[in-house]
CSV table of C-alpha atoms and ligand atoms in Angstrom, one decimal:
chain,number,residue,atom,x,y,z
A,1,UNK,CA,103.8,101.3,66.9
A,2,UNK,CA,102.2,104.9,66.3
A,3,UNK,CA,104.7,107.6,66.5
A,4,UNK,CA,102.3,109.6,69.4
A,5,UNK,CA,102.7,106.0,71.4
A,6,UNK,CA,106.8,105.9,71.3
A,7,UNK,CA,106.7,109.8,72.1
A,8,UNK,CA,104.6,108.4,75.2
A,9,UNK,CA,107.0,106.0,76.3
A,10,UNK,CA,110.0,108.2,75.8
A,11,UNK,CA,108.5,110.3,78.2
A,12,UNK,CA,107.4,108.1,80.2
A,13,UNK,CA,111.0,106.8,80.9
A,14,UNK,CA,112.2,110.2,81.7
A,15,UNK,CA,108.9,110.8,84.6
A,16,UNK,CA,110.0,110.9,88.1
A,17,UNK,CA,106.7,110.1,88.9
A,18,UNK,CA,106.8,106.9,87.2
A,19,UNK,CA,108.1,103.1,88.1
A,20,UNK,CA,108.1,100.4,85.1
A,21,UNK,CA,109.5,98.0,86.4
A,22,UNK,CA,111.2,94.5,84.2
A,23,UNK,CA,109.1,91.3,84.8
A,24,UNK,CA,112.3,89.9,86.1
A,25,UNK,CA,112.1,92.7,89.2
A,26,UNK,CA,108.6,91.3,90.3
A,27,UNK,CA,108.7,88.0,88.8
A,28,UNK,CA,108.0,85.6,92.0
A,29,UNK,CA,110.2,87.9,94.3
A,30,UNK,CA,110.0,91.0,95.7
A,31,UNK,CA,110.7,94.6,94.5
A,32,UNK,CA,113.3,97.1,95.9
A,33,UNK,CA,110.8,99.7,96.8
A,34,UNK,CA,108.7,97.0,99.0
A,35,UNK,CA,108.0,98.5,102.3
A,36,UNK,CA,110.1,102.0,100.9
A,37,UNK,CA,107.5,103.6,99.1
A,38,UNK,CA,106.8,106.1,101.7
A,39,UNK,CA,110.6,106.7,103.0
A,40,UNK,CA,112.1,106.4,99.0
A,41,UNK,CA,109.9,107.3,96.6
A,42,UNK,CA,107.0,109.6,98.5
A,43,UNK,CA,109.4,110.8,100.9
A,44,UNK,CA,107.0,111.2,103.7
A,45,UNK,CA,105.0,109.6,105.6
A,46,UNK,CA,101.0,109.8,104.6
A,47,UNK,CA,99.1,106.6,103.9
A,48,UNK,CA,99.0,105.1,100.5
A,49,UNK,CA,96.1,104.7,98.3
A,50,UNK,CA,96.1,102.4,95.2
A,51,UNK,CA,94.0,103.2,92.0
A,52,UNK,CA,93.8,99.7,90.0
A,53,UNK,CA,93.3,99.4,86.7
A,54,UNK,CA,93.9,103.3,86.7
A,55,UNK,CA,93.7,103.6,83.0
A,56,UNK,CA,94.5,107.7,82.5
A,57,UNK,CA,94.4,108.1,86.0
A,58,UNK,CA,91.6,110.3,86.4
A,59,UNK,CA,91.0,108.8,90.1
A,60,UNK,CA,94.5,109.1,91.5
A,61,UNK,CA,94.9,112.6,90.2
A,62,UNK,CA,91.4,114.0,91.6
A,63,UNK,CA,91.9,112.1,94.8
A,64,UNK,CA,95.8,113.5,95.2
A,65,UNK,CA,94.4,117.1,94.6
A,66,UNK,CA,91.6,116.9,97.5
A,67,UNK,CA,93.9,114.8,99.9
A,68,UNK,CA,97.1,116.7,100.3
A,69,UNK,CA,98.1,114.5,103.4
A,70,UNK,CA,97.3,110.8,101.5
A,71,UNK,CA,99.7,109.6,98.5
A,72,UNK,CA,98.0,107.6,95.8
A,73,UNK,CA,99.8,105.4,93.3
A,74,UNK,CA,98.0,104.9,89.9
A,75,UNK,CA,98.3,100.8,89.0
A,76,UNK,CA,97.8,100.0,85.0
A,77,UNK,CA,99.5,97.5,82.1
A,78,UNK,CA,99.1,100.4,80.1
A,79,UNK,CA,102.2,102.7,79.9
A,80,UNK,CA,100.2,105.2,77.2
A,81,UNK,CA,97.0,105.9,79.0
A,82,UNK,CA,99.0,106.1,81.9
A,83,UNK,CA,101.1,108.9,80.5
A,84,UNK,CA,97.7,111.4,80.6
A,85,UNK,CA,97.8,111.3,84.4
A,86,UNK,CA,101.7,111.1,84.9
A,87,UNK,CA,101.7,114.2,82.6
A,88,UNK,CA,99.3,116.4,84.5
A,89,UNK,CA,100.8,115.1,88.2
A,90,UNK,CA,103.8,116.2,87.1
A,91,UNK,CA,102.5,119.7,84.6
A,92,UNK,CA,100.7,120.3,88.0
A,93,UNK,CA,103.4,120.3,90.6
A,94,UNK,CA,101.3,117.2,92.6
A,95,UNK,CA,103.6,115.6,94.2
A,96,UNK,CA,101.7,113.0,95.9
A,97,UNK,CA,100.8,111.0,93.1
A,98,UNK,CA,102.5,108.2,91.0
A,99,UNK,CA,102.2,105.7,88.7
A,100,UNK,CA,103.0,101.8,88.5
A,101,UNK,CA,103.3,100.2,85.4
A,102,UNK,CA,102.8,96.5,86.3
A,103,UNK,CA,100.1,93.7,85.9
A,104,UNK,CA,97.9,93.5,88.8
A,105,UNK,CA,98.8,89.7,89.3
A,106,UNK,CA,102.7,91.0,90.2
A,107,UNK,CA,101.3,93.6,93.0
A,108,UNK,CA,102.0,91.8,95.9
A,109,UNK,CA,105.4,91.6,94.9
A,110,UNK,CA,105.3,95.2,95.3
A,111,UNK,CA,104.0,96.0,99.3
A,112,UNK,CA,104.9,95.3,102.3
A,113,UNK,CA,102.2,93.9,105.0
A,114,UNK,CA,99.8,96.7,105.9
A,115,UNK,CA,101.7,99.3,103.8
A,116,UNK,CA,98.4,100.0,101.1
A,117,UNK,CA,96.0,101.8,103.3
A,118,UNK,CA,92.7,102.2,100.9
A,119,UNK,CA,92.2,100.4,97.2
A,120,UNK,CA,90.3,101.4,94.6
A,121,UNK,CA,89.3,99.7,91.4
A,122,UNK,CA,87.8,102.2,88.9
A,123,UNK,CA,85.8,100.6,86.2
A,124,UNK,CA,87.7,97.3,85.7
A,125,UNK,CA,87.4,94.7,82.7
A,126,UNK,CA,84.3,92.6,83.7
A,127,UNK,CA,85.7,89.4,82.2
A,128,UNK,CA,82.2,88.3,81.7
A,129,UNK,CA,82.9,84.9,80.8
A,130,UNK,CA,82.2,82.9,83.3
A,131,UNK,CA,85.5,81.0,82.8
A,132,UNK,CA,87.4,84.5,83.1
A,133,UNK,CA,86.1,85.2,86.4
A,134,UNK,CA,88.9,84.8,88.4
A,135,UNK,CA,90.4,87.8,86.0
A,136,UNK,CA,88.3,90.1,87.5
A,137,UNK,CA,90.2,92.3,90.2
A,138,UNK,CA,87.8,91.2,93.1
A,139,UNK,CA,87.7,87.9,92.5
A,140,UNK,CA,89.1,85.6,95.9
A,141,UNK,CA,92.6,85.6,94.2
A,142,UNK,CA,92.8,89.0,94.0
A,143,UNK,CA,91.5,89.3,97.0
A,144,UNK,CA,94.0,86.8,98.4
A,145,UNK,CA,96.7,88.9,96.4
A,146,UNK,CA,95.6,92.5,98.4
A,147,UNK,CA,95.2,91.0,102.1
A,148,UNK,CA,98.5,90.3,101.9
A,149,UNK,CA,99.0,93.9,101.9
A,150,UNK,CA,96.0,96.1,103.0
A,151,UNK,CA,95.6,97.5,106.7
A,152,UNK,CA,93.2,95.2,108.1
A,153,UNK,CA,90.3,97.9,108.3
A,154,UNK,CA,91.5,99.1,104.8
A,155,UNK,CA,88.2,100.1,102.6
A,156,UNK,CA,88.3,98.9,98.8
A,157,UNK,CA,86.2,100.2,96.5
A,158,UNK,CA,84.8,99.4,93.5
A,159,UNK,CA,82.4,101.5,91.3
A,160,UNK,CA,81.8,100.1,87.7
A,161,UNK,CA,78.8,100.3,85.5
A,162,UNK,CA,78.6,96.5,85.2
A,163,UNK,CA,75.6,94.7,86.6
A,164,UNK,CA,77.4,90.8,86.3
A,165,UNK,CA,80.7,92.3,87.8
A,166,UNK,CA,78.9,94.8,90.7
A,167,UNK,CA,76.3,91.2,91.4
A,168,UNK,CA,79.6,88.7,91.5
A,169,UNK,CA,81.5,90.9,93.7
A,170,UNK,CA,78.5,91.5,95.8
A,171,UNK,CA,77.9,87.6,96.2
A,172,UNK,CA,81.4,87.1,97.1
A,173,UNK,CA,81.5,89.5,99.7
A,174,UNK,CA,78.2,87.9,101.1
A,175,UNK,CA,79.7,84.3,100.6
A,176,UNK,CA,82.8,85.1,102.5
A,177,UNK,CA,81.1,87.1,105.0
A,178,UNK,CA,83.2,90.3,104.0
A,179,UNK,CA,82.3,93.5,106.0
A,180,UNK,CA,80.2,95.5,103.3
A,181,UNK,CA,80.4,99.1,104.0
A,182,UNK,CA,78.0,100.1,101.3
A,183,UNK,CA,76.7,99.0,98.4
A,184,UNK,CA,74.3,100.2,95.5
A,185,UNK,CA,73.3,99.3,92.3
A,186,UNK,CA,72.8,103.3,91.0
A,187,UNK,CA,75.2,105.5,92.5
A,188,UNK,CA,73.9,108.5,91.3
A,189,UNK,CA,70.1,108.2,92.3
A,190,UNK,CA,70.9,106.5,96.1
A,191,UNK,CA,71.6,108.7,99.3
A,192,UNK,CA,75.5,108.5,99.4
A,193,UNK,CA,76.3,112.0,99.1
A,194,UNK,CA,80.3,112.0,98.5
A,195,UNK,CA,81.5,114.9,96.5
A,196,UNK,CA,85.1,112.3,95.6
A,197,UNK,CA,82.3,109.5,94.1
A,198,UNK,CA,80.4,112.1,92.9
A,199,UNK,CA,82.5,114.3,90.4
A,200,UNK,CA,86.1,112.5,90.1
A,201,UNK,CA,84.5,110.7,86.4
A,202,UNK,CA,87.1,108.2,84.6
A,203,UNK,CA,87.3,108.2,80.8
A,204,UNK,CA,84.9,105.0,80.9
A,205,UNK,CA,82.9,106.6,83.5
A,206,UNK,CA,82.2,109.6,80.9
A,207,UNK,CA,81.8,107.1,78.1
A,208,UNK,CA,79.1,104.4,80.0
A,209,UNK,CA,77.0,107.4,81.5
A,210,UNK,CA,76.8,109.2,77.9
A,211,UNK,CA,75.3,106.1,76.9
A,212,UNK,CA,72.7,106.0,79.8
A,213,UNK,CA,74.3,103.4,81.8
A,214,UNK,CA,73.9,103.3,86.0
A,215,UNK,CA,76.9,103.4,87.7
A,216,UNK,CA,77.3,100.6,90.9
A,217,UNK,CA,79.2,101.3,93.7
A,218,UNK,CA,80.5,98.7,96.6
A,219,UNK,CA,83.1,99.1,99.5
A,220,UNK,CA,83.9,96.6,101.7
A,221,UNK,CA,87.1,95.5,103.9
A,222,UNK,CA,88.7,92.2,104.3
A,223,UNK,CA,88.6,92.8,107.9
A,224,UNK,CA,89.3,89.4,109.8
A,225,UNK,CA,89.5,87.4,106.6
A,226,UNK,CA,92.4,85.7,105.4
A,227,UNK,CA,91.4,83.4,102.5
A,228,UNK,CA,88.9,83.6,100.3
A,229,UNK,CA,86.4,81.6,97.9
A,230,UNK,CA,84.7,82.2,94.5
A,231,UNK,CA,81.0,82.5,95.0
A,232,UNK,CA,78.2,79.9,93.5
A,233,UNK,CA,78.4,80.8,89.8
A,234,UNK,CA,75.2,83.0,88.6
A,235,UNK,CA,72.6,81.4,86.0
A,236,UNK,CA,73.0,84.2,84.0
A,237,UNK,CA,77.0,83.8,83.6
A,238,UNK,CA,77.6,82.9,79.8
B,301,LIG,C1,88.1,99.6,81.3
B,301,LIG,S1,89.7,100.3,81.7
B,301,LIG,C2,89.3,101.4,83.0
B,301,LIG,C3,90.4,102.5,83.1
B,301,LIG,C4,90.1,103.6,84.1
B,301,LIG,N1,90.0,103.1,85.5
B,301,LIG,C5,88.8,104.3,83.8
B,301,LIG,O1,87.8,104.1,84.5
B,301,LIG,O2,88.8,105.0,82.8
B,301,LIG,C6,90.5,99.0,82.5
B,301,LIG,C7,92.0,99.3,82.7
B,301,LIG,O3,92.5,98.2,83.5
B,301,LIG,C8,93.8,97.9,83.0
B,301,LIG,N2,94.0,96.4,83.4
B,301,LIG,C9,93.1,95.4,83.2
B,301,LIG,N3,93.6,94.3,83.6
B,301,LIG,C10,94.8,94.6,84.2
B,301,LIG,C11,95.8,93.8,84.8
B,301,LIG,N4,95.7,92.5,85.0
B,301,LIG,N5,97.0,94.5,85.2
B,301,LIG,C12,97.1,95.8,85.0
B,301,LIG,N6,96.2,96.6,84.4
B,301,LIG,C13,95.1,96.0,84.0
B,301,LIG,C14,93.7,98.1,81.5
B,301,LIG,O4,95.0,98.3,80.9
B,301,LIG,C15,92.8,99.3,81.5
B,301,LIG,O5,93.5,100.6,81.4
């Protein structure tokens, strides 16, 4: 492993800011800090947002620095990208943010019922294969997965720059009848005018809009829906 990565995880190991926990912790039971988060390891008691897929946690960061009353917890497999954002909560004094090393197919091991208040998934892997698309993070097992612990009117959002991932999540939410807040198809050219969707840019948000990509937006809640189902596949799936 590269020497830079090892210095990572050393670090890493020594954040307070930080949770990794073993597979064993999470594996088909539940975690300690389920339903403790704000009493053991915020220490207040704001509501919590979750950044999935947080890569360097651009998003939790910029969203902790504007919303001084909301905690946000950082989600990601990946210990060294999640070290950028750890680094800078912590190089910052920003105290309501943290970071969850986990796979997202462990998270409801980690909340209690209504204990997440507001999700959001920040330029996720597509999957694109059409036998991968109950990877993606809003497919209806994911879904499933965050009902169990969302606020009933909690918002998640998604904004990626993919057109099969932004079209399948937008058929699913019509398929199930999901409450769609908003949706569009070029963030930056529609009439949403929200400074947080606006200038908080992830690595891959920097990267697709250098190379001239439109960036899609969707929120919706799973508002009076407890189950859900994949929509019709798309011709255009591979
Ligand atoms: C394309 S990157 C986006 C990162 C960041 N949100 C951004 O916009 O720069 C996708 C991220 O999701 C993480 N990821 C993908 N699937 C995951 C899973 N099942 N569990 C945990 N993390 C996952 C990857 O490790 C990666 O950091």
């Amino acid at each position: 492993m590269a020497k830079n990565k090892l210095k990572k995880f050393a670090e890493m190991a020594t954040f307070e800011n930080v949770v990794q926990p073993h597979l064993d912790e999470v594996l088909n039971k539940d975690y300690k800090l389920k339903g403790k988060w704000n009493s053991e390891f915020f220490k207040n008691d704001n509501p919590i947002v979750l950044e999935l897929g947080c890569g360097k946690g651009e998003y939790s960061t910029g969203l902790a620095e504007r919303y001084p009353d909301k905690n946000f917890l950082g989600v990601d497999i990946k210990g060294s990208r999640m070290w950028k954002g750890a680094s800078h909560a912590i190089n910052t004094g920003l105290k309501n943010v943290g970071f969850l090393r986990t796979r997202i197919e462990h998270i409801a091991s980690f909340f209690a019922p209504g204990e997440i208040s507001e999700i959001w998934i920040t330029f996720p892997d597509p999957q694109e294969k059409r036998i991968r698309a109950k990877k993606r993070l809003t497919s209806s097992i994911f879904l499933a997965s965050y009902k169990k612990f969302i606020k009933p009117s909690g918002i998640i959002h998604l904004k990626t720059d993919n057109t099969l991932l932004y079209n399948y999540t937008c058929a699913l939410c019509s398929h199930n009848g999901l409450d769609v807040k908003f949706s569009t198809a070029d963030l930056y050219n529609s009439n949403l005018n929200e400074e947080v969707l606006l200038s908080i840019k992830t690595h891959y948000e920097a990267l697709f809009t250098a190379k001239g990509m439109t960036i899609k937006y969707l929120r919706f809640t799973l508002d009076g829906h407890d189950t859900f189902i994949e929509p019709p596949q798309n011709e255009d799936d591979e």
